[in-house]
Amino acid sequence: MASPNSVTTTEVSPKLQLPTKYSVAAEAKARHSQNWLFTDDASPSIFQKVIAELLGTYILVFVGCGSALTDKIQQLTIVGIAIVWGFVLMALIYALGHISGAHFNPAVSIALAASRKFSWKNVPIYILAQVLGATLASLTLKVLFHDQHNIEATMTQYKDSTSDLEAIIWEFIITFILMLSICAVATDHRASKDLTGVAIGGTLLVNALLAGPITGASMNPARSLGPAIVSGVYKKLWVYIVAPIIGALAATLVYSVLRVPKPEKPEENNKNIFNHLYVPAEP
């Protein structure tokens, strides 16, 4: 029998939660919004990745296509233009690669998703950001170079002496080479990541030197779409959309043959082999 002066204490279950004024649906919505804008861990949110892709594609097209317009004022030659394209891509990879992966190219996003190195659910919004960035860059160039009346020099076109099939083959091959370089240095665990920007930028430079005078060396549907939308000229645009995508997909397929699975860490191997050692003993 308890003493009259004794105080009875009641334990509260730690699982008991006090009611809140917010519903579960409202909390879930708020959590989803937070994940879209910012994340608690060190990885960037999808919002930050999309902004990085938009900015990166904008700068890439603005500087690269701008060099073609500057060539009309002060001759840079194909060598100078190719160097500009290669160096600006190299700089952007080091500047934004850790945020979005530095795709700046719909063909690259699609190919990486096909090889399971990128999520398919992010492909549409990445492509939208890339095309928007290229279009805004082309619009900016049209305003700044208004004395040239048009920006057709920034468009990727090929002469009538080059057939559609030849143009497709050119764009397929150079995009294949570019994507193969990306797969090798950016997605393979055996490669040195310190030289990723140099390798990919250098590949773009070489491709621009080789195919620039023939097809414009697009290798990038967004790079071709931006100037076309602003100029209103869509002649043969389909070649620069289809060929780079097929070339990039082919490169990922070929590199899948060369890829070696990443070896598991010793502790992971031990955990898998001796899994029973990690099972807590029953009392």
GROMACS .gro file of C-alpha atoms in nm, residues 56-70 76 80-81 83-89 92 137 141:
model
   28
   56GLY     CA    1   2.688   2.693  -6.782
   57THR     CA    2   2.512   2.650  -7.116
   58TYR     CA    3   2.454   3.024  -7.136
   59ILE     CA    4   2.824   3.100  -7.085
   60LEU     CA    5   2.933   2.822  -7.321
   61VAL     CA    6   2.713   2.945  -7.608
   62PHE     CA    7   2.771   3.314  -7.535
   63VAL     CA    8   3.150   3.282  -7.542
   64GLY     CA    9   3.174   3.015  -7.813
   65CYS     CA   10   2.922   3.165  -8.055
   66GLY     CA   11   3.040   3.513  -7.963
   67SER     CA   12   3.384   3.425  -8.096
   68ALA     CA   13   3.227   3.354  -8.437
   69LEU     CA   14   3.073   3.703  -8.438
   70THR     CA   15   3.395   3.863  -8.317
   76LEU     CA   16   4.029   3.490  -8.522
   80GLY     CA   17   4.109   3.089  -8.262
   81ILE     CA   18   3.739   2.998  -8.252
   83ILE     CA   19   4.050   2.741  -7.890
   84VAL     CA   20   3.776   2.961  -7.742
   85TRP     CA   21   3.525   2.673  -7.746
   86GLY     CA   22   3.772   2.429  -7.589
   87PHE     CA   23   3.893   2.664  -7.317
   88VAL     CA   24   3.550   2.789  -7.212
   89LEU     CA   25   3.422   2.432  -7.177
   92LEU     CA   26   3.307   2.556  -6.695
  137ALA     CA   27   2.285   3.355  -7.485
  141LEU     CA   28   2.456   3.817  -7.873
   0.00000   0.00000   0.00000
